PDB file of C-alpha atoms in Angstrom:
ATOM      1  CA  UNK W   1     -22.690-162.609  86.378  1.00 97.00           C
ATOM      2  CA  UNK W   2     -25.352-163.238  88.860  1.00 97.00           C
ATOM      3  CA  UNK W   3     -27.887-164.046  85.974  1.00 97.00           C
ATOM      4  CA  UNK W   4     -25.126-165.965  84.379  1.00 96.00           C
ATOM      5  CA  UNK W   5     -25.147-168.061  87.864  1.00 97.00           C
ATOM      6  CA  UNK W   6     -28.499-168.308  87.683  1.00 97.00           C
ATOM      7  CA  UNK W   7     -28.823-169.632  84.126  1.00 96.00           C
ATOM      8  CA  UNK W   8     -26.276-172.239  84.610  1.00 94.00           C
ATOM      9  CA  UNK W   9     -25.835-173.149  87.820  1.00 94.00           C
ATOM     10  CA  UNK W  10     -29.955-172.927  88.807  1.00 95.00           C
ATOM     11  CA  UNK W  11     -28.800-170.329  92.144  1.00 96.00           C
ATOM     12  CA  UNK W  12     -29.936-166.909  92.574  1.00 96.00           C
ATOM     13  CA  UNK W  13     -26.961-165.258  94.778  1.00 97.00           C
ATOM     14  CA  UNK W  14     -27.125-161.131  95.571  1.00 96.00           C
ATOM     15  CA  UNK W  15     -24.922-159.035  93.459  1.00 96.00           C
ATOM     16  CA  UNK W  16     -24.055-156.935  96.231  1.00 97.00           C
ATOM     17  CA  UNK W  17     -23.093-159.987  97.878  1.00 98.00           C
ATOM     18  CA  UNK W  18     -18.710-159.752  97.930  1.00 98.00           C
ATOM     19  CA  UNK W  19     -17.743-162.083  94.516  1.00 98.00           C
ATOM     20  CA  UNK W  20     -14.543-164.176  95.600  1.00 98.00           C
ATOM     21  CA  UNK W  21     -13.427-165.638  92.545  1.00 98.00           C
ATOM     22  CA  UNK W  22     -11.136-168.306  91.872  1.00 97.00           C
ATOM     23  CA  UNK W  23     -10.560-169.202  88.030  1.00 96.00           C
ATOM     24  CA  UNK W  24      -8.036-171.355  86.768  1.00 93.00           C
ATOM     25  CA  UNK W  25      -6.859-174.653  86.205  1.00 94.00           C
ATOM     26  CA  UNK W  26      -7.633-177.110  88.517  1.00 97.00           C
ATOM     27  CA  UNK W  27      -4.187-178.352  89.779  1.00 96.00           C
ATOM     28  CA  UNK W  28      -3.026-179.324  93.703  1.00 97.00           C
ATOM     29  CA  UNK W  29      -0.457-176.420  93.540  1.00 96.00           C
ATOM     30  CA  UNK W  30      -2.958-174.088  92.503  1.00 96.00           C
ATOM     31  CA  UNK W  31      -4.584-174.982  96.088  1.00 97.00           C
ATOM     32  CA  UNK W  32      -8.465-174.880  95.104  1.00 98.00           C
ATOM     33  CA  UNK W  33      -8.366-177.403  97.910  1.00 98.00           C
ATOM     34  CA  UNK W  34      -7.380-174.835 100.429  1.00 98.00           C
ATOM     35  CA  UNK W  35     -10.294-172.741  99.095  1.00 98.00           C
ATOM     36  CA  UNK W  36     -12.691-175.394  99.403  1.00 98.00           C
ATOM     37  CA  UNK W  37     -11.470-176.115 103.088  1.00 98.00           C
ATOM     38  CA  UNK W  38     -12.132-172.362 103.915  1.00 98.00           C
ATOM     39  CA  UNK W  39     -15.212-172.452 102.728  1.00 98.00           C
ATOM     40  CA  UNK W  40     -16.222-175.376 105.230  1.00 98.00           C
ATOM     41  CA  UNK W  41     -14.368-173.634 107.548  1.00 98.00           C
ATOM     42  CA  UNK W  42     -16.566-170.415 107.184  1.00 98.00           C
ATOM     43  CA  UNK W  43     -19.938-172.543 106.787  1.00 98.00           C
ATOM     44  CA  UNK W  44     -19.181-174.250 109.993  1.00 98.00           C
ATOM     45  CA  UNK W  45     -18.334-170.577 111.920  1.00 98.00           C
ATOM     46  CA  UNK W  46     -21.867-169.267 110.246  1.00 98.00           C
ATOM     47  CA  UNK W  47     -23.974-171.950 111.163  1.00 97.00           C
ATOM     48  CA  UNK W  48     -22.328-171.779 114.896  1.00 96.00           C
ATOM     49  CA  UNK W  49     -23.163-167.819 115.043  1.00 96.00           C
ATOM     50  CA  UNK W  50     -25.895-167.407 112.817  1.00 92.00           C
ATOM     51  CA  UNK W  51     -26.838-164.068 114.176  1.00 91.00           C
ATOM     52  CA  UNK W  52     -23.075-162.375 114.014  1.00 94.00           C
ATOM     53  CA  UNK W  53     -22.995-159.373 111.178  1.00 94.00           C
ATOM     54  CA  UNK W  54     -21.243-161.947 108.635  1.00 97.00           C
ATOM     55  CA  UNK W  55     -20.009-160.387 104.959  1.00 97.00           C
ATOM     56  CA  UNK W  56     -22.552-162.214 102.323  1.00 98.00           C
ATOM     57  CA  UNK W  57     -20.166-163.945  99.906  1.00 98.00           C
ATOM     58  CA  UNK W  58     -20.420-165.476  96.743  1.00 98.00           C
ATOM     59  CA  UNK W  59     -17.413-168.475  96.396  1.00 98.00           C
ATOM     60  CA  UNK W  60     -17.273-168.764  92.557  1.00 98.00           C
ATOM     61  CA  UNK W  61     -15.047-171.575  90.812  1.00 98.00           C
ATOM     62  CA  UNK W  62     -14.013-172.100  87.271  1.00 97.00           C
ATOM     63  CA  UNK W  63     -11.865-174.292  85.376  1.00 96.00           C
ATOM     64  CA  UNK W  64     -11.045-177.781  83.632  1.00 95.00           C
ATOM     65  CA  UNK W  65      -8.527-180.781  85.221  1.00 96.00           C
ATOM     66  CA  UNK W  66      -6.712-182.520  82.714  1.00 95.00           C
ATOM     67  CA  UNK W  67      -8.332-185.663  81.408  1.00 93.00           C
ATOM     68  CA  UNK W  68      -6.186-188.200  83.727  1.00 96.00           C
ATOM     69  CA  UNK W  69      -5.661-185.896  86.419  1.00 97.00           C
ATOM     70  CA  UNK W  70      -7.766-187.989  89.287  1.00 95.00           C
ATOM     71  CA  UNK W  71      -7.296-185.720  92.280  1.00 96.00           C
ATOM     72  CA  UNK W  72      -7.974-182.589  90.393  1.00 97.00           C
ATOM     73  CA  UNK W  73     -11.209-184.375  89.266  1.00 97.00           C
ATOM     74  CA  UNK W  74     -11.752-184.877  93.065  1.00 97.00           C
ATOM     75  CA  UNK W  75     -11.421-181.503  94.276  1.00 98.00           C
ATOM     76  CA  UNK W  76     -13.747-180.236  91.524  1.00 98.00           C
ATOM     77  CA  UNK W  77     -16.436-182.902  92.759  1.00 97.00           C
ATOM     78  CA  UNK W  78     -15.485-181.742  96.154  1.00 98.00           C
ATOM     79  CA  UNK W  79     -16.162-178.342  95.152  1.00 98.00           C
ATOM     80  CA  UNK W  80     -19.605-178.913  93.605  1.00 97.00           C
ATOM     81  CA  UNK W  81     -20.646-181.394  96.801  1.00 98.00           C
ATOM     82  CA  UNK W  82     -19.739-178.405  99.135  1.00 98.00           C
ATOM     83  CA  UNK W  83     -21.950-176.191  97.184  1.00 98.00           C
ATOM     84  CA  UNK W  84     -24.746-178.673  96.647  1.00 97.00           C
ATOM     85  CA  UNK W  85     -24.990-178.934 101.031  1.00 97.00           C
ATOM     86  CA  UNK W  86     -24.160-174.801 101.557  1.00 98.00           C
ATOM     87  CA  UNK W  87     -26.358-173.746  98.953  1.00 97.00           C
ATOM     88  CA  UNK W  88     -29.609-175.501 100.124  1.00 96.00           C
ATOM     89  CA  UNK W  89     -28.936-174.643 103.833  1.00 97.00           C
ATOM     90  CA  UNK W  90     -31.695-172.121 105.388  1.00 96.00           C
ATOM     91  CA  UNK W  91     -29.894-172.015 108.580  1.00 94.00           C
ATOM     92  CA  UNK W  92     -27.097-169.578 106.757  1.00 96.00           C
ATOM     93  CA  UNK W  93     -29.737-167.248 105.631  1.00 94.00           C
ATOM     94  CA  UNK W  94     -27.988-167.087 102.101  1.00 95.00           C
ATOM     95  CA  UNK W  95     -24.818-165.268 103.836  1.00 97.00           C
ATOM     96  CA  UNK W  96     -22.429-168.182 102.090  1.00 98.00           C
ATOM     97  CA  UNK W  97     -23.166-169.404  98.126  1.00 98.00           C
ATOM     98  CA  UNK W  98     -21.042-171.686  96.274  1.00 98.00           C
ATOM     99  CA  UNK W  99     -20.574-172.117  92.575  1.00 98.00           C
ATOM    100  CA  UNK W 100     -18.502-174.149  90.366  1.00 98.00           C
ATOM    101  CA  UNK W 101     -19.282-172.825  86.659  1.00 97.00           C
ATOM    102  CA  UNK W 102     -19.003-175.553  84.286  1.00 94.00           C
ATOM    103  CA  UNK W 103     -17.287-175.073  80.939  1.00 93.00           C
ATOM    104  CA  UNK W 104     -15.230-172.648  81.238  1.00 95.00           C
ATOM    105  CA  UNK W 105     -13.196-171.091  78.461  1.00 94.00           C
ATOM    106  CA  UNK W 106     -12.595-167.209  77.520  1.00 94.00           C
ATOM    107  CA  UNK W 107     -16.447-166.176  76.937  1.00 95.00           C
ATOM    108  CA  UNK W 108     -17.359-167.050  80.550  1.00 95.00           C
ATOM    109  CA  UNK W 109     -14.067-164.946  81.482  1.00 96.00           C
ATOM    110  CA  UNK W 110     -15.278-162.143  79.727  1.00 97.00           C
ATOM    111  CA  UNK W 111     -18.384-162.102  82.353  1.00 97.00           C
ATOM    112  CA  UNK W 112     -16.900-163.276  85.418  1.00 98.00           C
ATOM    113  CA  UNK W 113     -13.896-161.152  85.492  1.00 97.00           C
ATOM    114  CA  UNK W 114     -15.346-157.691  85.399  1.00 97.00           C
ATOM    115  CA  UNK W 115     -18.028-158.492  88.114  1.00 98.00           C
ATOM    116  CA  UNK W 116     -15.211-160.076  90.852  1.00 98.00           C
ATOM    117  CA  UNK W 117     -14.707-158.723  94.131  1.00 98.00           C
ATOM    118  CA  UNK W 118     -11.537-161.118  95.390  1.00 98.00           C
ATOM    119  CA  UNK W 119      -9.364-162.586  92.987  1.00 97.00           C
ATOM    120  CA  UNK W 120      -8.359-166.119  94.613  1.00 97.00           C
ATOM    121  CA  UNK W 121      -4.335-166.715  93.434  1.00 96.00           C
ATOM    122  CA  UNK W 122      -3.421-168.826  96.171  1.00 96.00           C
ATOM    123  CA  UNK W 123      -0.565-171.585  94.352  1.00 96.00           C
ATOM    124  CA  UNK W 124       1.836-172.684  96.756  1.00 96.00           C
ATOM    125  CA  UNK W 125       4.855-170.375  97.321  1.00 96.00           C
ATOM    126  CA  UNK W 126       7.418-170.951  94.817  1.00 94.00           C
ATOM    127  CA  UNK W 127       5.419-173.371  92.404  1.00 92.00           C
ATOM    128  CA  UNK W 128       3.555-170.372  90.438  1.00 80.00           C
ATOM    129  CA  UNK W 129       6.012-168.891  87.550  1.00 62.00           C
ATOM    130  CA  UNK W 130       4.194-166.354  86.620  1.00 63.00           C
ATOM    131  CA  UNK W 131       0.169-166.230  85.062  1.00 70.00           C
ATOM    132  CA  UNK W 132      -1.614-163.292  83.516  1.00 81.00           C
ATOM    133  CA  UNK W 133      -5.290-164.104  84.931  1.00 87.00           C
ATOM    134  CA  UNK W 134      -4.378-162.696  88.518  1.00 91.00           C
ATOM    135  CA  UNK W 135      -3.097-159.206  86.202  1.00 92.00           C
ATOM    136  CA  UNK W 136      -6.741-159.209  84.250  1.00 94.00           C
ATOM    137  CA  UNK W 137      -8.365-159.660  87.692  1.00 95.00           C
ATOM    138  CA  UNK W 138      -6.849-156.673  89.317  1.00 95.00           C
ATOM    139  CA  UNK W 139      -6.784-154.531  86.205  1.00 94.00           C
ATOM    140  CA  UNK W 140     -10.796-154.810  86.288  1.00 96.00           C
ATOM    141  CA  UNK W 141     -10.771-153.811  89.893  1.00 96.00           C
ATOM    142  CA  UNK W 142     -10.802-156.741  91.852  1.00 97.00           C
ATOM    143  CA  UNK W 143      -7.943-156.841  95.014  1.00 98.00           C
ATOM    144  CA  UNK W 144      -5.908-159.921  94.848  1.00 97.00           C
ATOM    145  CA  UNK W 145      -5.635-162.211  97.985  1.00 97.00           C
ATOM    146  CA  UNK W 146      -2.710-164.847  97.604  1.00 96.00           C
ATOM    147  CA  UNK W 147       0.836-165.972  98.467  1.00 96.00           C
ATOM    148  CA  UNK W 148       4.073-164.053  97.580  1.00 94.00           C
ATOM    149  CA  UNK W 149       4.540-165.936  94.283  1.00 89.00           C
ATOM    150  CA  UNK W 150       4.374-165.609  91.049  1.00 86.00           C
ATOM    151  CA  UNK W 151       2.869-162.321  88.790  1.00 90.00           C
ATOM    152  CA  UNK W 152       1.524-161.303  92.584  1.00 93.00           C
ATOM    153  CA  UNK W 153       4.936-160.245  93.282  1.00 93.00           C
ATOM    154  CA  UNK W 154       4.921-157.968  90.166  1.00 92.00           C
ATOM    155  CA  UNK W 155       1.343-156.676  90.848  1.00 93.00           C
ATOM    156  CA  UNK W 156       2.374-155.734  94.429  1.00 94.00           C
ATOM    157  CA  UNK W 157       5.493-154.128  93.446  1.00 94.00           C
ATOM    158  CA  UNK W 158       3.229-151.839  90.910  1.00 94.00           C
ATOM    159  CA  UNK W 159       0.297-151.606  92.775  1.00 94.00           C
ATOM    160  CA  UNK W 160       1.798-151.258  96.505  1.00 95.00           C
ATOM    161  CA  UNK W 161       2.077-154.517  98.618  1.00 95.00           C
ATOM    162  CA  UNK W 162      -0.174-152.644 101.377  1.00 96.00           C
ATOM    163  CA  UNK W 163      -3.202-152.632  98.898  1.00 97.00           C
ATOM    164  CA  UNK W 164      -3.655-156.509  98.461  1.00 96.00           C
ATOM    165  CA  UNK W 165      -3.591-159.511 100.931  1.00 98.00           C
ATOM    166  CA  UNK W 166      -0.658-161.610 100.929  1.00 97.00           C
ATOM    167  CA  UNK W 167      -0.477-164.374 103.430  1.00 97.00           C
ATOM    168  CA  UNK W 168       1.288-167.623 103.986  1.00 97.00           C
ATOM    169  CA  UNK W 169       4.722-169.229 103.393  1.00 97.00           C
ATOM    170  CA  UNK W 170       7.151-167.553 101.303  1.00 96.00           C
ATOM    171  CA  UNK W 171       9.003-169.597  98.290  1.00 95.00           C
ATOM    172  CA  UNK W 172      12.423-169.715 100.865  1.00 96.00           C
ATOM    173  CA  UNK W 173      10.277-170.885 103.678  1.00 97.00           C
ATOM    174  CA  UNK W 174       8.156-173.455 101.636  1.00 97.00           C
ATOM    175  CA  UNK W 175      11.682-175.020 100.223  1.00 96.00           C
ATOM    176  CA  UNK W 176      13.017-174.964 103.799  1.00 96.00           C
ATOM    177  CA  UNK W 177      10.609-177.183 105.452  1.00 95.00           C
ATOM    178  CA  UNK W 178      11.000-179.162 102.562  1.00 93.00           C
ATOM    179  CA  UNK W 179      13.970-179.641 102.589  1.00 94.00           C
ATOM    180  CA  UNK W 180      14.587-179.914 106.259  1.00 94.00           C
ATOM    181  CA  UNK W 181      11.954-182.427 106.802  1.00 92.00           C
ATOM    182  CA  UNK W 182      10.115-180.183 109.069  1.00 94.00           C
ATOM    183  CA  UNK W 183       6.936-179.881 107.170  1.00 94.00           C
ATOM    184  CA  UNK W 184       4.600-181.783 109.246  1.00 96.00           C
ATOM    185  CA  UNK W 185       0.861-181.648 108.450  1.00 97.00           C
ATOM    186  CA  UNK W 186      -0.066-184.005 111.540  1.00 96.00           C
ATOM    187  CA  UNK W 187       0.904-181.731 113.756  1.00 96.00           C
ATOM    188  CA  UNK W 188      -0.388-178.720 111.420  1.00 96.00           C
ATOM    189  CA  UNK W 189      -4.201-180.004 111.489  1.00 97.00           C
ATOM    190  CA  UNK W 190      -4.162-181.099 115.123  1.00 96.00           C
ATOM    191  CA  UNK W 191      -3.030-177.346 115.967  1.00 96.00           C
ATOM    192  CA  UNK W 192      -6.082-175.973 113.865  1.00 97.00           C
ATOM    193  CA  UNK W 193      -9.206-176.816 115.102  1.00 97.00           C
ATOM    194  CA  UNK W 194     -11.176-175.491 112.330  1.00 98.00           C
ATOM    195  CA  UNK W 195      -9.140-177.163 109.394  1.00 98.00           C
ATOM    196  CA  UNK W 196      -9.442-180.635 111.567  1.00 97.00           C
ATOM    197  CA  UNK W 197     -13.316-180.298 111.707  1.00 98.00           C
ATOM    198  CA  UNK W 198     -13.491-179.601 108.366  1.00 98.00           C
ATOM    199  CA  UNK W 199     -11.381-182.474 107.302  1.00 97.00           C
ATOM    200  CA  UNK W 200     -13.548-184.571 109.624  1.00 97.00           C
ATOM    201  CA  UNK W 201     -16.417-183.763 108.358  1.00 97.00           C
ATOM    202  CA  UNK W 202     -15.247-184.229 104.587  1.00 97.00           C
ATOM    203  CA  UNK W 203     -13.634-188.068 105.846  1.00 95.00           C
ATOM    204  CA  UNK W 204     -16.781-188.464 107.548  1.00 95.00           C
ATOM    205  CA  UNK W 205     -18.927-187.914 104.515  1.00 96.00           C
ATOM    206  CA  UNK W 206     -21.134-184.888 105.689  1.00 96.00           C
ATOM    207  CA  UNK W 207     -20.675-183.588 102.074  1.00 96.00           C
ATOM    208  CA  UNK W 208     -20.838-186.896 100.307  1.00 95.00           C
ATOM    209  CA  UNK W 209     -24.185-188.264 100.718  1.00 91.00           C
ATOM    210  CA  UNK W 210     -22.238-190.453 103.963  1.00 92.00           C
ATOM    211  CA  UNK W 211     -20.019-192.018 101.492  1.00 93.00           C
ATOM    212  CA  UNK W 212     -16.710-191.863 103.427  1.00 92.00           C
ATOM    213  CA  UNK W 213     -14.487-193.256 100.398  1.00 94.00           C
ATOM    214  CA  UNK W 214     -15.570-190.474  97.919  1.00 95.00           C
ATOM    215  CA  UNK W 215     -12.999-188.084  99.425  1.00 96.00           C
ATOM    216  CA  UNK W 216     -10.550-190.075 101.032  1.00 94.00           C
ATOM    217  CA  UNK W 217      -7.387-190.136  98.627  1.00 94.00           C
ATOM    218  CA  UNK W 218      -7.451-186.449  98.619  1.00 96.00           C
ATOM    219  CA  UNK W 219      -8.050-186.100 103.000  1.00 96.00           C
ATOM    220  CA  UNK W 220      -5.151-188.937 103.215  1.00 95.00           C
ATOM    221  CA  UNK W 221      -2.524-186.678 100.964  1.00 95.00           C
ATOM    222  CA  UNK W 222      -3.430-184.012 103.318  1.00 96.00           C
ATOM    223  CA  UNK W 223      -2.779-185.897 106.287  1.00 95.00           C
ATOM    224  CA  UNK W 224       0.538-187.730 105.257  1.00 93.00           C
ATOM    225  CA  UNK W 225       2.684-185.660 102.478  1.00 93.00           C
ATOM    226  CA  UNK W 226       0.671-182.643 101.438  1.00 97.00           C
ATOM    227  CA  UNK W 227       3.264-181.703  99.256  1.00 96.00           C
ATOM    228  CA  UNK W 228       1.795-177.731  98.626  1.00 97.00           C
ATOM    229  CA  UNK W 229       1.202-176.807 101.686  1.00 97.00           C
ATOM    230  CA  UNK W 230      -2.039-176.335 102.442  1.00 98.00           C
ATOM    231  CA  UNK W 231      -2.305-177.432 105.892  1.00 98.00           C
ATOM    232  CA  UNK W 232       0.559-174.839 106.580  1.00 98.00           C
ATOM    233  CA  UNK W 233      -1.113-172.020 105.037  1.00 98.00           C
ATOM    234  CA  UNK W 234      -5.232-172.691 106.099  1.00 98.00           C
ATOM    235  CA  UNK W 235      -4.954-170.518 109.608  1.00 98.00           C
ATOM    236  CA  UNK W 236      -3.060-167.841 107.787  1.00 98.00           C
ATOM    237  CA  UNK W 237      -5.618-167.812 104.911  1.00 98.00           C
ATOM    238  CA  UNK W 238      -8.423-168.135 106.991  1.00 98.00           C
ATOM    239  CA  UNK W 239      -7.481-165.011 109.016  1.00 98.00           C
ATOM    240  CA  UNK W 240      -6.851-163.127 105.688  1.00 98.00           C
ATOM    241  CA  UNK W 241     -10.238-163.876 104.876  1.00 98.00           C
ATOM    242  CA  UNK W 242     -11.667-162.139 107.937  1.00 98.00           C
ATOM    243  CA  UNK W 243      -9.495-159.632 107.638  1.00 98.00           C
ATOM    244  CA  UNK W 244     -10.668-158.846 103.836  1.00 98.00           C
ATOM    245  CA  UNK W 245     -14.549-159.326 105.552  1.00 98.00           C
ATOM    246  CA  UNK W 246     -13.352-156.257 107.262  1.00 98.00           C
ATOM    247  CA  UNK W 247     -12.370-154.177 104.563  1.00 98.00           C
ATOM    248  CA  UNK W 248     -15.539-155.334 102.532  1.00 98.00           C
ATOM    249  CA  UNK W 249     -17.355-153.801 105.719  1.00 98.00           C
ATOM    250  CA  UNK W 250     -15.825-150.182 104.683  1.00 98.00           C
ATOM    251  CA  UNK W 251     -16.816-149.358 101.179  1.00 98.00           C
ATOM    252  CA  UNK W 252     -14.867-146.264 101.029  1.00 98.00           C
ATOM    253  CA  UNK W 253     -11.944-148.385 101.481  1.00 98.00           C
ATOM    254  CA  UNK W 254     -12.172-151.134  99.194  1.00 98.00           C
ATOM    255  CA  UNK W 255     -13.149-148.777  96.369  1.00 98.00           C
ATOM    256  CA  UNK W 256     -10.096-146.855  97.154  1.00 98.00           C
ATOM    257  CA  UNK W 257      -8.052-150.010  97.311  1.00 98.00           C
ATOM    258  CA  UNK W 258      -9.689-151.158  93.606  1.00 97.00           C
ATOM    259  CA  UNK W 259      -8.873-148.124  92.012  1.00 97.00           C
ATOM    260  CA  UNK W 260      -5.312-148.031  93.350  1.00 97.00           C
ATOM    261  CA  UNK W 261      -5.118-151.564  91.586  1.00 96.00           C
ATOM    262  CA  UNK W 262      -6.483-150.387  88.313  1.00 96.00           C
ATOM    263  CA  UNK W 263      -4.107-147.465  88.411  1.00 96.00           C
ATOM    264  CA  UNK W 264      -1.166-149.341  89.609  1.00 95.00           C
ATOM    265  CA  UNK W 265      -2.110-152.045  86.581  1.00 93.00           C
ATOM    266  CA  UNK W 266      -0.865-149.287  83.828  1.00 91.00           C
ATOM    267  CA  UNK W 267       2.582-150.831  83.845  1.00 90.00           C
ATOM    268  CA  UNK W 268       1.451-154.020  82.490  1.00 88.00           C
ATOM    269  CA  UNK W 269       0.045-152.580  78.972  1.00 87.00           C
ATOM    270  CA  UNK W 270       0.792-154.280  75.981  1.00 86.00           C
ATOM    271  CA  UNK W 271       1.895-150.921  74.315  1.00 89.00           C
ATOM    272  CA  UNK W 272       5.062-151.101  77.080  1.00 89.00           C
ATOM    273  CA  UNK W 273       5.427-155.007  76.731  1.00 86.00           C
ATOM    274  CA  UNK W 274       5.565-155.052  73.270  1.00 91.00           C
ATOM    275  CA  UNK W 275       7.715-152.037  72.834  1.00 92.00           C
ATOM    276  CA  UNK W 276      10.206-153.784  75.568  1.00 90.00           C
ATOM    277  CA  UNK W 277      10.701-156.398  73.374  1.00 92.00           C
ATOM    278  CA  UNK W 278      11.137-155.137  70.426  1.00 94.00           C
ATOM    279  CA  UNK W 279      14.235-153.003  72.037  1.00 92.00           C
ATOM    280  CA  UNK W 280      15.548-155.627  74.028  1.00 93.00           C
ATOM    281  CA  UNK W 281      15.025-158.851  72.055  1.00 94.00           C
ATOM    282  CA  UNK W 282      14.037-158.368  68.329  1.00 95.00           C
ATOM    283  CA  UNK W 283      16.166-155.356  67.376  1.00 93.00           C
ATOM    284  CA  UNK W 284      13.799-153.591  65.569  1.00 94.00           C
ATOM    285  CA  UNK W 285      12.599-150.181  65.348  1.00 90.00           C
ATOM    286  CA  UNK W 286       9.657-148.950  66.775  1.00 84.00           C
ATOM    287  CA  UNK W 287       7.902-145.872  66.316  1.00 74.00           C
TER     288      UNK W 287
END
């Protein structure tokens, strides 16, 4: 993967480095955004301590936005504009790389999913009905850091909810606030200093070549509706992230945590799937 990286994307990054990867359609549920806003986040806290014993990590992105889909579009240029400033920065020592793959299909799967660390499946609580990428992630060894949503509820029923990192909202609580008309991401960004510098910073145009309109649709959504959330979840996600920093530090530990994934992943064969439904749904024999 890290030759792949450097063939495509022109950026040498460590292979020992921790891979977080974060492959899938580009789509505001999905939250990408609330990746990308970490990642500032994170840049902002290395360049402040440069000398604190930070994990090296490798932020890898893949994945297409519908043709019409204008905000999706955004957070993908957003994505590649972060990594264009991070990447170039000697001030970070190469502790933080970005990448957003382009092009990517099944092929580019085949090499990215064996070699991730973190497997990013962060959709807002509730919006996720299942996906199987999250289940090829963890089967090849990766630990899963996400919401309670979605296949992540079957993978930590099956693989133990103690051996991945779920943070943030739950479904009930995400339709509560909605619902209630308590949801209020004024209040949620004033209250968390690093997701309001990194919001300034974005409005400002830091990452934009000073052009302040480039990203403003998407900072405005934050700051009015933001339907999914992400304001909510950022200071939960962003202490999840220094928690996983801390496994990461303990090698013992996040190998045993891997291979309790792969193990726990046994349940999801096709040999059981298939033989489920041909008892329960077709009717038909099976030998």
């Amino acid at each position: 993967l890290s030759n792949m990286i450097a063939e495509q994307a022109g950026i040498r990054v460590d292979p020992d480095a921790l891979f977080d990867v974060q492959i899938k359609r580009i789509h505001e549920y999905k939250r990408q955004l609330l990746n990308l806003l970490e990642t500032v986040a994170l840049y902002n806290a290395i360049r402040l301590e440069p000398d604190r014993a930070w994990i090296p990590r490798v932020k890898i992105f893949a994945g297409k936005a519908a043709a019409s889909y204008t905000q999706a579009k955004l957070i993908i240029k957003l994505a590649n504009d972060i990594a264009a400033t991070v990447n170039a920065d000697p001030q970070i020592r190469g502790l933080l790389k970005v990448i957003f793959l382009p092009n990517y299909n099944v092929t580019c799967a085949e090499t990215i999913i064996p070699a991730a660390d973190l497997s990013e499946q962060i959709s807002t609580a509730g919006m996720e009905a299942s996906g199987t990428g999250n289940m090829k992630l963890s089967l090849n060894g990766a630990l899963t850091v996400g919401t309670y949503d979605g296949a992540n509820v079957e993978i930590a029923e099956h693989v133990g909810r103690e051996n991945i990192f779920i943070f943030g909202l739950t479904a009930e609580e995400v339709a509560s606030r909605r619902q209630t008309g308590t949801h209020d991401p004024a209040a949620e960004i004033e209250n968390a200093p690093m997701l309001r510098n990194a919001l300034a910073q974005i409005e400002s145009g830091a990452y934009s070549n000073a052009d302040a309109e480039r990203f403003k649709s998407l900072v405005e959504n934050l700051r009015g509706k933001d339907h999914y959330m992400v304001t909510a979840d950022f200071d939960a996600y962003y202490a999840m992230q220094r928690h996983i920093d801390d496994v990461w530090r303990r090698p013992r530990e996040w190998a045993r945590l891997a291979l309790l994934n792969i193990a726990g992943m046994a349940y999801f064969s096709s040999d059981r799937s298939i033989r489920e439904y041909a008892e329960d749904i077709w009717n038909v024999p099976v030998d």
